[in-house]
Amino acid sequence: MECHYLCKMRIFATMKQQEEITLQTLTSNEDLQIGYSDNDIVIVDSVQKFAEISAAHVSMNAIAICTQGKVQATINGQQIELHQNQVAIIPQSVVATDVMISPDFNLKAMFLTNRILQSFLREKMNVWNDVVYLRRLHVVTMEDIDLQFYTNFYEMLSMCFDKHVDYPFRTDVIQSLLRAAVLGLCGAIKQRILTDVEPLDAGTANNHFQRFLDLLHSVDVKHRTVEWYATELCITPKYLSSICKKQSGKTANEWITEHVLEDIRYYLKQTDYSIKQICDLLGFPNTSFFGKYVKDHFGMTPMQLRVQ
């Protein structure tokens, strides 16, 4: 280990064995300079200080640009190193361990829920899936033209962060700008990186995993069995779980559950739908079953989760 990796990184104030990086913990963390946040997005302008943790579970998708220094970490067992002017692309629900940073390290980052990322990318979500799940390309070096684009972009975005200025449709404008940035990044990756590597065989397990993610993102009712998804993909449930585990480290059922929980959180906290309406929308047989499912996974009732 080089001598300038002097401290382990802490993302949150609570001292646990494994820190949970969520929208709520990001916005309440005094060690981060938050430029903007809403119910789906957190923009981190810079990091104020670091302290030690053993591991962190990142529950949101993250795109981070190293603006100074460097950081090293192990992401789901894969070691990465991020230097100045490189971008880290991290999918949701990963575990970061052995995080080491240089004393001068700093970054700008956006954290996105899966729901908003899907709404940004839409049919281009396959590029994101290809990068982070199939090829596991978590670090991308930015070219000069990219740096110029994102520097100018961030200056324009920062103007909207000033809460002392009354900008009509502030959230809509910020989300539109962020969508443009994410689309631009995926476009650059597709043009400069994915075209330089060997294309994936349409008959491989990689392709089946991609099709599973596309199906999971596109269906309105995600609370279904692994057997249902496997039938839609014309493969066996055992094979589907096997390829999911191989490609992402998570089983098909874990993928389904994560997306169901994201939908539950969104409908309870961001809409005025009744519990019965949400239960029907998400494909639960009755409100009693829905309430037990929420209690088992969130540790609280649907109404408690809604007002939290």
Coordinates of C-alpha atoms in Angstrom, one line a residue:
M1 CA 0.0 0.0 0.0
E2 CA 1.4 3.4 -1.0
C3 CA 2.1 5.8 1.8
H4 CA -0.3 8.4 0.6
Y5 CA -3.3 6.1 1.3
L6 CA -3.5 7.3 4.9
C7 CA -7.1 7.0 6.0
K8 CA -10.1 4.8 5.5
M9 CA -13.2 6.6 4.2
R10 CA -16.3 7.1 6.3
I11 CA -19.5 8.1 4.6
F12 CA -21.8 8.3 7.6
A13 CA -21.8 9.6 11.2
T14 CA -23.1 6.4 12.8
M15 CA -20.4 3.9 13.7
K16 CA -21.5 0.5 12.5
Q17 CA -19.6 -2.4 11.1
Q18 CA -21.2 -1.7 7.7
E19 CA -22.6 1.7 6.9
E20 CA -25.8 2.1 4.8
I21 CA -25.6 4.7 2.0
T22 CA -29.2 5.8 1.4
L23 CA -30.8 9.0 0.3
Q24 CA -31.6 9.8 4.0
T25 CA -28.1 9.1 5.3
L26 CA -26.5 11.1 2.5
T27 CA -28.5 14.2 3.1
S28 CA -28.0 14.1 6.9
N29 CA -24.3 13.6 6.7
E30 CA -22.3 16.6 7.9
D31 CA -19.1 15.2 6.3
L32 CA -20.6 15.8 2.8
Q33 CA -21.3 19.1 1.0
I34 CA -24.7 18.6 -0.5
G35 CA -25.5 20.7 -3.6
Y36 CA -29.0 19.4 -4.2
S37 CA -31.3 16.6 -3.0
D38 CA -34.9 15.5 -3.6
N39 CA -36.7 12.2 -3.1
D40 CA -34.7 10.4 -5.9
I41 CA -31.4 12.3 -6.2
V42 CA -28.5 13.5 -4.1
I43 CA -25.8 15.7 -5.5
V44 CA -22.5 15.8 -3.5
D45 CA -20.3 18.8 -4.2
S46 CA -17.4 17.7 -2.2
V47 CA -16.3 15.7 0.8
Q48 CA -15.4 17.6 4.0
K49 CA -13.6 14.9 6.0
F50 CA -13.1 11.2 6.4
A51 CA -13.0 8.7 9.3
E52 CA -12.8 5.0 9.5
I53 CA -15.4 2.3 8.6
S54 CA -15.0 -1.3 7.8
A55 CA -17.5 -1.5 4.9
A56 CA -20.4 0.4 3.2
H57 CA -23.5 -0.8 1.5
V58 CA -24.4 1.6 -1.3
S59 CA -28.2 1.3 -1.9
M60 CA -28.4 3.9 -4.7
N61 CA -26.8 4.1 -8.1
A62 CA -23.8 6.4 -8.1
I63 CA -21.8 8.3 -10.6
A64 CA -18.7 10.0 -9.1
I65 CA -16.0 12.2 -10.7
C66 CA -12.7 12.3 -8.8
T67 CA -11.7 15.9 -8.9
Q68 CA -8.5 15.5 -6.8
G69 CA -6.3 12.8 -5.3
K70 CA -7.4 9.2 -5.6
V71 CA -9.4 6.4 -3.8
Q72 CA -9.1 2.7 -3.8
A73 CA -11.8 0.2 -2.8
T74 CA -13.1 -3.3 -3.3
I75 CA -16.6 -3.3 -4.9
N76 CA -18.4 -6.6 -4.5
G77 CA -15.0 -8.4 -4.5
Q78 CA -13.6 -6.4 -7.4
Q79 CA -10.8 -4.0 -6.6
I80 CA -11.0 -0.5 -8.3
E81 CA -8.8 2.6 -8.1
L82 CA -10.1 6.0 -9.0
H83 CA -7.8 8.8 -10.0
Q84 CA -8.3 12.5 -10.8
N85 CA -10.5 13.0 -13.9
Q86 CA -11.8 9.5 -13.8
V87 CA -15.5 8.5 -13.3
A88 CA -16.7 5.8 -11.0
I89 CA -20.0 4.1 -12.1
I90 CA -21.5 2.1 -9.3
P91 CA -24.8 0.3 -9.4
Q92 CA -27.2 0.1 -6.5
S93 CA -26.9 -2.4 -3.7
V94 CA -23.2 -3.0 -3.8
V95 CA -20.8 -3.4 -0.9
A96 CA -17.7 -1.4 -0.8
T97 CA -14.9 -2.6 1.5
D98 CA -11.2 -1.7 2.2
V99 CA -11.9 1.9 1.1
M100 CA -8.6 3.9 1.2
I101 CA -8.2 7.5 0.2
S102 CA -5.4 9.9 -0.4
P103 CA -5.4 13.0 2.0
D104 CA -6.2 15.3 -0.8
F105 CA -9.0 13.3 -2.2
N106 CA -12.2 15.0 -3.3
L107 CA -15.1 14.3 -5.7
K108 CA -18.4 15.4 -7.2
A109 CA -21.1 12.7 -7.3
M110 CA -24.7 12.1 -8.0
F111 CA -26.6 9.3 -6.3
L112 CA -29.8 8.2 -8.0
T113 CA -32.6 5.8 -7.1
N114 CA -33.2 3.0 -9.5
R115 CA -36.6 4.6 -10.4
I116 CA -35.1 8.0 -11.5
L117 CA -32.2 6.3 -13.3
Q118 CA -34.7 4.2 -15.3
S119 CA -36.8 7.3 -16.1
F120 CA -33.6 9.1 -17.3
L121 CA -32.3 6.3 -19.5
R122 CA -35.5 4.6 -20.6
E123 CA -34.8 2.3 -23.5
K124 CA -31.1 3.1 -23.2
M125 CA -31.0 1.4 -19.8
N126 CA -29.3 -1.6 -21.5
V127 CA -26.1 0.5 -21.9
W128 CA -25.9 1.0 -18.1
N129 CA -26.7 -2.7 -17.5
D130 CA -24.0 -3.7 -20.0
V131 CA -21.4 -1.5 -18.3
V132 CA -22.0 -2.2 -14.6
Y133 CA -23.4 -5.7 -14.6
L134 CA -22.1 -7.5 -17.6
R135 CA -18.7 -6.0 -18.2
R136 CA -18.2 -4.5 -14.7
L137 CA -16.5 -1.4 -16.0
H138 CA -16.7 0.6 -12.9
V139 CA -14.0 3.2 -13.8
V140 CA -13.9 5.3 -16.9
T141 CA -11.2 7.9 -17.8
M142 CA -12.6 11.2 -19.1
E143 CA -11.2 12.7 -22.2
D144 CA -10.5 16.5 -22.5
I145 CA -13.8 17.1 -24.4
D146 CA -15.7 15.3 -21.7
L147 CA -14.1 17.4 -19.0
Q148 CA -14.9 20.6 -20.8
F149 CA -18.5 19.4 -21.3
Y150 CA -19.1 18.5 -17.7
T151 CA -17.3 21.5 -16.3
N152 CA -19.6 23.8 -18.2
F153 CA -22.6 21.6 -17.4
Y154 CA -21.9 21.7 -13.7
E155 CA -21.5 25.5 -13.6
M156 CA -25.0 25.7 -15.2
L157 CA -26.4 23.1 -12.8
S158 CA -24.9 24.9 -9.8
M159 CA -26.9 28.0 -10.6
C160 CA -30.0 26.1 -9.9
F161 CA -28.8 24.9 -6.5
D162 CA -29.0 28.5 -5.1
K163 CA -32.1 28.3 -2.9
H164 CA -31.9 32.1 -2.4
V165 CA -32.9 32.6 -6.0
D166 CA -36.5 31.8 -7.0
Y167 CA -36.2 29.5 -10.0
P168 CA -39.6 28.4 -11.4
F169 CA -39.7 24.6 -11.9
R170 CA -36.4 24.2 -10.1
T171 CA -36.7 20.4 -9.6
D172 CA -37.8 19.8 -13.2
V173 CA -34.9 21.9 -14.6
I174 CA -32.3 20.1 -12.4
Q175 CA -33.7 16.7 -13.3
S176 CA -33.6 17.6 -17.0
L177 CA -30.0 18.7 -16.8
L178 CA -29.0 15.5 -14.9
R179 CA -30.8 13.4 -17.4
A180 CA -28.8 15.0 -20.1
A181 CA -25.6 14.4 -18.2
V182 CA -26.4 10.7 -17.6
L183 CA -27.4 10.2 -21.2
G184 CA -24.2 12.0 -22.4
L185 CA -22.1 9.7 -20.1
C186 CA -23.7 6.6 -21.4
G187 CA -23.4 7.8 -25.0
A188 CA -19.6 8.4 -24.5
I189 CA -19.2 5.0 -22.9
K190 CA -21.0 3.3 -25.7
Q191 CA -19.1 5.1 -28.4
R192 CA -15.6 5.0 -26.9
I193 CA -15.5 1.9 -24.7
L194 CA -18.1 -0.7 -25.7
T195 CA -17.2 -0.4 -29.4
D196 CA -13.6 -1.3 -28.5
V197 CA -14.4 -4.5 -26.7
E198 CA -15.6 -7.8 -28.0
P199 CA -19.4 -7.8 -28.5
L200 CA -21.4 -10.1 -26.3
D201 CA -22.7 -13.3 -27.9
A202 CA -26.5 -13.1 -28.1
G203 CA -26.8 -16.7 -27.0
T204 CA -24.7 -16.4 -23.8
A205 CA -25.7 -16.2 -20.2
N206 CA -24.8 -12.5 -20.3
N207 CA -27.6 -11.9 -22.8
H208 CA -30.1 -13.8 -20.7
F209 CA -29.2 -11.7 -17.7
Q210 CA -29.6 -8.5 -19.7
R211 CA -33.0 -9.6 -20.9
F212 CA -34.0 -10.4 -17.3
L213 CA -33.0 -6.9 -16.2
D214 CA -34.8 -5.3 -19.1
L215 CA -38.0 -7.3 -18.2
L216 CA -37.7 -6.4 -14.6
H217 CA -37.3 -2.7 -15.4
S218 CA -40.2 -2.7 -17.9
V219 CA -43.0 -4.6 -16.1
D220 CA -45.4 -2.6 -13.9
V221 CA -46.0 -5.5 -11.5
K222 CA -42.6 -6.7 -10.3
H223 CA -43.8 -8.8 -7.4
R224 CA -43.8 -12.1 -9.2
T225 CA -42.0 -15.4 -8.8
V226 CA -38.7 -16.3 -10.3
E227 CA -40.7 -19.0 -12.2
W228 CA -42.8 -16.3 -13.9
Y229 CA -39.8 -14.3 -15.1
A230 CA -38.0 -17.5 -16.2
T231 CA -41.1 -18.5 -18.2
E232 CA -41.2 -15.1 -19.9
L233 CA -37.5 -15.5 -20.9
C234 CA -38.0 -19.2 -22.0
I235 CA -35.4 -20.5 -19.5
T236 CA -35.6 -22.5 -16.3
P237 CA -35.8 -20.8 -12.9
K238 CA -32.7 -22.6 -11.8
Y239 CA -30.7 -21.3 -14.8
L240 CA -32.1 -17.8 -14.3
S241 CA -30.9 -17.7 -10.7
S242 CA -27.6 -19.2 -11.6
I243 CA -26.8 -16.6 -14.3
C244 CA -27.9 -13.7 -12.0
K245 CA -25.6 -15.0 -9.3
K246 CA -22.7 -15.4 -11.7
Q247 CA -23.1 -12.0 -13.4
S248 CA -24.0 -9.8 -10.4
G249 CA -23.5 -11.7 -7.2
K250 CA -27.2 -11.7 -6.4
T251 CA -29.9 -14.2 -7.1
A252 CA -32.9 -13.6 -9.3
N253 CA -35.1 -13.4 -6.2
E254 CA -32.8 -10.8 -4.6
W255 CA -33.1 -8.7 -7.8
I256 CA -36.9 -9.0 -7.8
T257 CA -37.2 -8.1 -4.1
E258 CA -34.9 -5.0 -4.5
H259 CA -37.1 -3.6 -7.3
V260 CA -40.3 -4.4 -5.4
L261 CA -39.0 -2.6 -2.3
E262 CA -38.0 0.4 -4.4
D263 CA -41.6 0.6 -5.9
I264 CA -43.1 0.2 -2.4
R265 CA -41.0 3.0 -1.0
Y266 CA -41.8 5.3 -4.0
Y267 CA -45.6 4.8 -3.9
L268 CA -45.8 5.1 -0.1
K269 CA -43.6 8.2 0.1
Q270 CA -44.1 10.0 -3.2
T271 CA -47.8 9.5 -4.0
D272 CA -51.2 9.9 -2.2
Y273 CA -52.5 6.5 -3.2
S274 CA -54.2 4.5 -0.5
I275 CA -52.6 1.4 0.9
K276 CA -55.2 -0.7 -1.0
Q277 CA -54.4 1.1 -4.3
I278 CA -50.7 0.5 -3.8
C279 CA -51.3 -3.1 -2.9
D280 CA -53.3 -3.6 -6.2
L281 CA -50.8 -1.6 -8.3
L282 CA -47.9 -3.7 -7.1
G283 CA -49.6 -7.1 -7.5
F284 CA -50.1 -8.1 -3.8
P285 CA -53.1 -10.3 -3.2
N286 CA -54.5 -8.3 -0.2
T287 CA -53.5 -5.5 2.2
S288 CA -52.7 -8.0 5.0
F289 CA -50.1 -9.7 2.9
F290 CA -48.8 -6.4 1.7
G291 CA -48.5 -5.1 5.3
K292 CA -46.6 -8.2 6.4
Y293 CA -44.3 -7.9 3.4
V294 CA -43.5 -4.3 4.3
K295 CA -43.0 -5.1 8.0
D296 CA -40.7 -8.0 7.2
H297 CA -38.5 -5.9 4.9
F298 CA -38.6 -2.4 6.4
G299 CA -39.3 -3.2 10.0
M300 CA -42.4 -1.0 10.1
T301 CA -46.0 -0.9 8.8
P302 CA -46.8 0.8 5.5
M303 CA -48.2 3.8 7.3
Q304 CA -45.1 4.1 9.5
L305 CA -42.9 3.9 6.4
R306 CA -45.1 6.6 4.6
V307 CA -44.6 9.2 7.4
Q308 CA -41.0 8.3 8.2

